Amino acid sequence: MGVVPELTPDPAALRALGWNDRWATLAADRPPGTEPARVVRHDSVAVVVAGAAGTGTRPIRPALPPLAVGDWLLVDDDSVVDLLPRTSLLQRRDPTRGGAQLIAANVDRVGIVCGLDRPVKVGRVQRFVVQVFDAGALPMVVLTKSDMVDDRTIAEAEADIERASPGIEMIVCSARTQHGLDALRRVVAGRTVAFVGESGAGKSTLVNALAGREIAATNEVRRGDAKGRHTTTARELHVLPGHCCLVDTPGLREVGLFTDVDTVDDVFEDVAGLVHDCRFNDCSHSTEPGCAVLGAIEEGTLDRDRYESWQDLRREAEAARPHPPDRRRS
Ligand SMILES: Nc1nc2c(ncn2[C@@H]2O[C@H](COP(=O)(O)OP(=O)(O)OP(=O)(O)O)[C@@H](O)[C@H]2O)c(=O)[nH]1
Ligand SMILES: [Zn+2]
């Protein structure tokens, strides 16, 4: 169905897509003949948009800034006319060309999905946390497939994540047994939430479990190495009951940072805050006397691995050379 103005627009359909007063205000003075619609699917040449009158496909125009799933647009019968200013933008460093690759726009929360059937990679979680803060959204870790492991494995995974990313919200769940899904439902209700994580982590299965029906494609993990097969190939926004929009993303092999050093320091505030107490301004935190970082590691109040992650991610953020912060969101 096309987004055709002759049809009676259904305001409830817009609200189910995450429409609220903010968007209504931004779209109030729209050009005649245009309608608001949200990007629910993106492939490289076209977007599928959903609005009050249904869904339709629109080609991507080079004159517009790059679009992402979750964007709110003004569209007419055959083209995208305008992009409404975003509340958040999740991106990563493009692994082949450098620069930014857009993952999802206007997301409130990002669930970093980890399958408990494989070792939790805390460094990956830390990267995602930085990138989610950069986006202007709130991160949480979703430990899924709890039915496949014992309680001790779960407790160890939680402790590892807490040590690497203190204070991060965690939800343990299983799409198979439904354990923890009510807690997850409460968090996603009324929000736009993106699931990110490696292939085979269980993102699409979670989307289906939350929806109560098969809306996202899933696939068996390869036997032997617990690796996924990259079943999800396009980023897609699914509309669920309870005014929740879920963005399922293809498994990412790499999560190169596309952010600035200040964002890394904000996320690692417990480490970054210490350096002001070092005796020397140019302290390298390796051998200097009166080094607050080394002191904290010695006292056991700072985890050495977390300190090293902070340094690595800072270096990477510096090298990525993103736009200045005021131009990050369009
Ligand atoms: N036992 C169990 N298996 C699960 C659970 N969730 C997912 N799986 C299985 O894990 C495999 C991968 O799940 P998917 O949901 O396709 O993983 P994905 O993260 O979407 O993978 P990509 O689309 O490749 O990024 C499938 O065989 C699922 O059946 C769970 O809670 N318990
Ligand atoms: Zn120092």
PDB file of N, CA and C and ligand atoms in Angstrom, residues 113 117-118 144-148 173-178 197-208 216-222 228-233 248-252, ligand 1:
ATOM      1  N   VAL A 113      22.981  -7.209  23.066  1.00  0.00           N
ATOM      2  CA  VAL A 113      22.555  -8.594  23.276  1.00  0.00           C
ATOM      3  C   VAL A 113      23.766  -9.526  23.271  1.00  0.00           C
ATOM      4  N   ASP A 117      25.499 -18.644  25.614  1.00  0.00           N
ATOM      5  CA  ASP A 117      26.058 -19.917  25.135  1.00  0.00           C
ATOM      6  C   ASP A 117      27.508 -19.773  24.686  1.00  0.00           C
ATOM      7  N   ARG A 118      28.053 -18.567  24.771  1.00  0.00           N
ATOM      8  CA  ARG A 118      29.449 -18.324  24.394  1.00  0.00           C
ATOM      9  C   ARG A 118      30.035 -17.350  25.405  1.00  0.00           C
ATOM     10  N   THR A 144      21.008 -13.224  27.003  1.00  0.00           N
ATOM     11  CA  THR A 144      19.937 -14.133  26.607  1.00  0.00           C
ATOM     12  C   THR A 144      20.430 -15.581  26.509  1.00  0.00           C
ATOM     13  N   LYS A 145      19.505 -16.501  26.237  1.00  0.00           N
ATOM     14  CA  LYS A 145      19.767 -17.949  26.198  1.00  0.00           C
ATOM     15  C   LYS A 145      20.130 -18.481  27.582  1.00  0.00           C
ATOM     16  N   SER A 146      19.521 -17.910  28.636  1.00  0.00           N
ATOM     17  CA  SER A 146      19.831 -18.343  30.004  1.00  0.00           C
ATOM     18  C   SER A 146      19.485 -19.816  30.211  1.00  0.00           C
ATOM     19  N   ASP A 147      18.598 -20.358  29.344  1.00  0.00           N
ATOM     20  CA  ASP A 147      18.225 -21.780  29.479  1.00  0.00           C
ATOM     21  C   ASP A 147      19.380 -22.716  29.124  1.00  0.00           C
ATOM     22  N   MET A 148      20.415 -22.195  28.456  1.00  0.00           N
ATOM     23  CA  MET A 148      21.500 -23.062  27.986  1.00  0.00           C
ATOM     24  C   MET A 148      22.656 -23.187  28.972  1.00  0.00           C
ATOM     25  N   CYS A 173      17.699 -13.270  30.394  1.00  0.00           N
ATOM     26  CA  CYS A 173      16.446 -13.802  29.869  1.00  0.00           C
ATOM     27  C   CYS A 173      16.680 -14.989  28.944  1.00  0.00           C
ATOM     28  N   SER A 174      15.582 -15.625  28.588  1.00  0.00           N
ATOM     29  CA  SER A 174      15.612 -16.712  27.621  1.00  0.00           C
ATOM     30  C   SER A 174      14.392 -16.600  26.732  1.00  0.00           C
ATOM     31  N   ALA A 175      14.628 -16.571  25.433  1.00  0.00           N
ATOM     32  CA  ALA A 175      13.503 -16.534  24.507  1.00  0.00           C
ATOM     33  C   ALA A 175      12.791 -17.886  24.512  1.00  0.00           C
ATOM     34  N   ARG A 176      13.537 -18.940  24.810  1.00  0.00           N
ATOM     35  CA  ARG A 176      12.964 -20.287  24.782  1.00  0.00           C
ATOM     36  C   ARG A 176      12.014 -20.529  25.948  1.00  0.00           C
ATOM     37  N   THR A 177      12.456 -20.192  27.186  1.00  0.00           N
ATOM     38  CA  THR A 177      11.612 -20.462  28.360  1.00  0.00           C
ATOM     39  C   THR A 177      10.785 -19.249  28.770  1.00  0.00           C
ATOM     40  N   GLN A 178      11.016 -18.102  28.136  1.00  0.00           N
ATOM     41  CA  GLN A 178      10.331 -16.846  28.463  1.00  0.00           C
ATOM     42  C   GLN A 178      10.825 -16.233  29.770  1.00  0.00           C
ATOM     43  N   GLY A 197      24.519  -6.575  18.557  1.00  0.00           N
ATOM     44  CA  GLY A 197      25.301  -7.690  19.087  1.00  0.00           C
ATOM     45  C   GLY A 197      25.737  -8.589  17.955  1.00  0.00           C
ATOM     46  N   GLU A 198      26.617  -9.545  18.279  1.00  0.00           N
ATOM     47  CA  GLU A 198      27.194 -10.337  17.199  1.00  0.00           C
ATOM     48  C   GLU A 198      26.171 -11.304  16.591  1.00  0.00           C
ATOM     49  N   SER A 199      26.527 -11.831  15.420  1.00  0.00           N
ATOM     50  CA  SER A 199      25.642 -12.767  14.728  1.00  0.00           C
ATOM     51  C   SER A 199      25.429 -14.013  15.589  1.00  0.00           C
ATOM     52  N   GLY A 200      24.184 -14.441  15.704  1.00  0.00           N
ATOM     53  CA  GLY A 200      23.881 -15.636  16.485  1.00  0.00           C
ATOM     54  C   GLY A 200      23.661 -15.361  17.961  1.00  0.00           C
ATOM     55  N   ALA A 201      23.784 -14.091  18.387  1.00  0.00           N
ATOM     56  CA  ALA A 201      23.598 -13.752  19.801  1.00  0.00           C
ATOM     57  C   ALA A 201      22.167 -14.049  20.253  1.00  0.00           C
ATOM     58  N   GLY A 202      21.217 -13.913  19.322  1.00  0.00           N
ATOM     59  CA  GLY A 202      19.825 -14.193  19.664  1.00  0.00           C
ATOM     60  C   GLY A 202      18.916 -12.980  19.552  1.00  0.00           C
ATOM     61  N   LYS A 203      19.329 -11.974  18.791  1.00  0.00           N
ATOM     62  CA  LYS A 203      18.563 -10.729  18.675  1.00  0.00           C
ATOM     63  C   LYS A 203      17.195 -10.955  18.034  1.00  0.00           C
ATOM     64  N   SER A 204      17.189 -11.598  16.860  1.00  0.00           N
ATOM     65  CA  SER A 204      15.919 -11.779  16.141  1.00  0.00           C
ATOM     66  C   SER A 204      14.968 -12.678  16.927  1.00  0.00           C
ATOM     67  N   THR A 205      15.523 -13.698  17.588  1.00  0.00           N
ATOM     68  CA  THR A 205      14.685 -14.593  18.388  1.00  0.00           C
ATOM     69  C   THR A 205      14.020 -13.812  19.524  1.00  0.00           C
ATOM     70  N   LEU A 206      14.747 -12.859  20.098  1.00  0.00           N
ATOM     71  CA  LEU A 206      14.177 -12.018  21.161  1.00  0.00           C
ATOM     72  C   LEU A 206      13.060 -11.132  20.623  1.00  0.00           C
ATOM     73  N   VAL A 207      13.286 -10.561  19.440  1.00  0.00           N
ATOM     74  CA  VAL A 207      12.250  -9.723  18.824  1.00  0.00           C
ATOM     75  C   VAL A 207      10.972 -10.550  18.663  1.00  0.00           C
ATOM     76  N   ASN A 208      11.127 -11.778  18.150  1.00  0.00           N
ATOM     77  CA  ASN A 208       9.963 -12.645  17.947  1.00  0.00           C
ATOM     78  C   ASN A 208       9.295 -13.005  19.272  1.00  0.00           C
ATOM     79  N   ALA A 216      10.739 -11.654  12.741  1.00  0.00           N
ATOM     80  CA  ALA A 216      12.133 -11.481  12.325  1.00  0.00           C
ATOM     81  C   ALA A 216      12.721 -12.845  11.985  1.00  0.00           C
ATOM     82  N   ALA A 217      13.514 -12.911  10.911  1.00  0.00           N
ATOM     83  CA  ALA A 217      14.111 -14.177  10.484  1.00  0.00           C
ATOM     84  C   ALA A 217      15.204 -14.611  11.453  1.00  0.00           C
ATOM     85  N   THR A 218      15.227 -15.906  11.785  1.00  0.00           N
ATOM     86  CA  THR A 218      16.265 -16.433  12.677  1.00  0.00           C
ATOM     87  C   THR A 218      16.925 -17.632  12.016  1.00  0.00           C
ATOM     88  N   ASN A 219      18.041 -18.066  12.566  1.00  0.00           N
ATOM     89  CA  ASN A 219      18.700 -19.245  12.002  1.00  0.00           C
ATOM     90  C   ASN A 219      19.474 -19.989  13.072  1.00  0.00           C
ATOM     91  N   GLU A 220      19.650 -21.299  12.829  1.00  0.00           N
ATOM     92  CA  GLU A 220      20.417 -22.124  13.748  1.00  0.00           C
ATOM     93  C   GLU A 220      21.854 -21.639  13.825  1.00  0.00           C
ATOM     94  N   VAL A 221      22.400 -21.648  15.029  1.00  0.00           N
ATOM     95  CA  VAL A 221      23.817 -21.372  15.207  1.00  0.00           C
ATOM     96  C   VAL A 221      24.574 -22.573  14.654  1.00  0.00           C
ATOM     97  N   ARG A 222      25.725 -22.335  13.990  1.00  0.00           N
ATOM     98  CA  ARG A 222      26.520 -23.454  13.477  1.00  0.00           C
ATOM     99  C   ARG A 222      26.949 -24.325  14.638  1.00  0.00           C
ATOM    100  N   GLY A 228      27.133 -17.489  14.718  1.00  0.00           N
ATOM    101  CA  GLY A 228      25.921 -17.250  13.946  1.00  0.00           C
ATOM    102  C   GLY A 228      26.227 -17.223  12.462  1.00  0.00           C
ATOM    103  N   ARG A 229      25.168 -17.100  11.660  1.00  0.00           N
ATOM    104  CA  ARG A 229      25.360 -17.119  10.207  1.00  0.00           C
ATOM    105  C   ARG A 229      24.908 -15.839   9.530  1.00  0.00           C
ATOM    106  N   HIS A 230      24.757 -14.783  10.283  1.00  0.00           N
ATOM    107  CA  HIS A 230      24.318 -13.510   9.711  1.00  0.00           C
ATOM    108  C   HIS A 230      22.994 -13.659   8.966  1.00  0.00           C
ATOM    109  N   THR A 231      21.979 -14.065   9.728  1.00  0.00           N
ATOM    110  CA  THR A 231      20.657 -14.288   9.165  1.00  0.00           C
ATOM    111  C   THR A 231      19.966 -12.979   8.816  1.00  0.00           C
ATOM    112  N   THR A 232      20.074 -12.012   9.728  1.00  0.00           N
ATOM    113  CA  THR A 232      19.438 -10.725   9.500  1.00  0.00           C
ATOM    114  C   THR A 232      20.348  -9.929   8.570  1.00  0.00           C
ATOM    115  N   THR A 233      19.809  -9.474   7.428  1.00  0.00           N
ATOM    116  CA  THR A 233      20.673  -8.797   6.470  1.00  0.00           C
ATOM    117  C   THR A 233      20.377  -7.307   6.365  1.00  0.00           C
ATOM    118  N   ASP A 248      15.853  -4.382  14.835  1.00  0.00           N
ATOM    119  CA  ASP A 248      16.726  -5.554  14.775  1.00  0.00           C
ATOM    120  C   ASP A 248      17.855  -5.207  13.806  1.00  0.00           C
ATOM    121  N   THR A 249      19.096  -5.435  14.208  1.00  0.00           N
ATOM    122  CA  THR A 249      20.209  -5.091  13.313  1.00  0.00           C
ATOM    123  C   THR A 249      20.987  -6.351  12.971  1.00  0.00           C
ATOM    124  N   PRO A 250      21.608  -6.397  11.788  1.00  0.00           N
ATOM    125  CA  PRO A 250      22.426  -7.560  11.457  1.00  0.00           C
ATOM    126  C   PRO A 250      23.597  -7.652  12.428  1.00  0.00           C
ATOM    127  N   GLY A 251      24.032  -8.882  12.714  1.00  0.00           N
ATOM    128  CA  GLY A 251      25.182  -9.064  13.602  1.00  0.00           C
ATOM    129  C   GLY A 251      26.389  -8.314  13.071  1.00  0.00           C
ATOM    130  N   LEU A 252      27.079  -7.601  13.960  1.00  0.00           N
ATOM    131  CA  LEU A 252      28.226  -6.808  13.540  1.00  0.00           C
ATOM    132  C   LEU A 252      29.505  -7.541  13.934  1.00  0.00           C
TER     133      LEU A 252
HETATM  134  N1  LIG B   1      18.205 -22.284  23.709  1.00  0.00           N
HETATM  135  C1  LIG B   1      18.017 -21.054  23.225  1.00  0.00           C
HETATM  136  N2  LIG B   1      18.362 -20.780  21.945  1.00  0.00           N
HETATM  137  C2  LIG B   1      18.179 -19.521  21.485  1.00  0.00           C
HETATM  138  C3  LIG B   1      17.631 -18.489  22.299  1.00  0.00           C
HETATM  139  N3  LIG B   1      17.594 -17.350  21.572  1.00  0.00           N
HETATM  140  C4  LIG B   1      18.092 -17.655  20.351  1.00  0.00           C
HETATM  141  N4  LIG B   1      18.444 -18.957  20.290  1.00  0.00           N
HETATM  142  C5  LIG B   1      19.018 -19.648  19.121  1.00  0.00           C
HETATM  143  O1  LIG B   1      20.221 -18.992  18.720  1.00  0.00           O
HETATM  144  C6  LIG B   1      20.346 -18.994  17.295  1.00  0.00           C
HETATM  145  C7  LIG B   1      20.608 -17.600  16.757  1.00  0.00           C
HETATM  146  O2  LIG B   1      19.514 -16.759  17.063  1.00  0.00           O
HETATM  147  P1  LIG B   1      19.123 -15.477  16.173  1.00  0.00           P
HETATM  148  O3  LIG B   1      17.992 -14.814  16.878  1.00  0.00           O
HETATM  149  O4  LIG B   1      18.946 -15.842  14.746  1.00  0.00           O
HETATM  150  O5  LIG B   1      20.461 -14.607  16.304  1.00  0.00           O
HETATM  151  P2  LIG B   1      20.739 -13.116  15.753  1.00  0.00           P
HETATM  152  O6  LIG B   1      21.479 -12.410  16.843  1.00  0.00           O
HETATM  153  O7  LIG B   1      19.488 -12.468  15.303  1.00  0.00           O
HETATM  154  O8  LIG B   1      21.715 -13.406  14.528  1.00  0.00           O
HETATM  155  P3  LIG B   1      21.947 -12.533  13.163  1.00  0.00           P
HETATM  156  O9  LIG B   1      20.614 -12.310  12.540  1.00  0.00           O
HETATM  157  O10 LIG B   1      22.849 -13.400  12.344  1.00  0.00           O
HETATM  158  O11 LIG B   1      22.611 -11.256  13.594  1.00  0.00           O
HETATM  159  C8  LIG B   1      19.068 -19.656  16.771  1.00  0.00           C
HETATM  160  O12 LIG B   1      19.345 -21.011  16.519  1.00  0.00           O
HETATM  161  C9  LIG B   1      18.100 -19.527  17.926  1.00  0.00           C
HETATM  162  O13 LIG B   1      17.145 -20.560  17.926  1.00  0.00           O
HETATM  163  C10 LIG B   1      17.262 -18.826  23.656  1.00  0.00           C
HETATM  164  O14 LIG B   1      16.800 -17.998  24.454  1.00  0.00           O
HETATM  165  N5  LIG B   1      17.487 -20.115  24.050  1.00  0.00           N
END
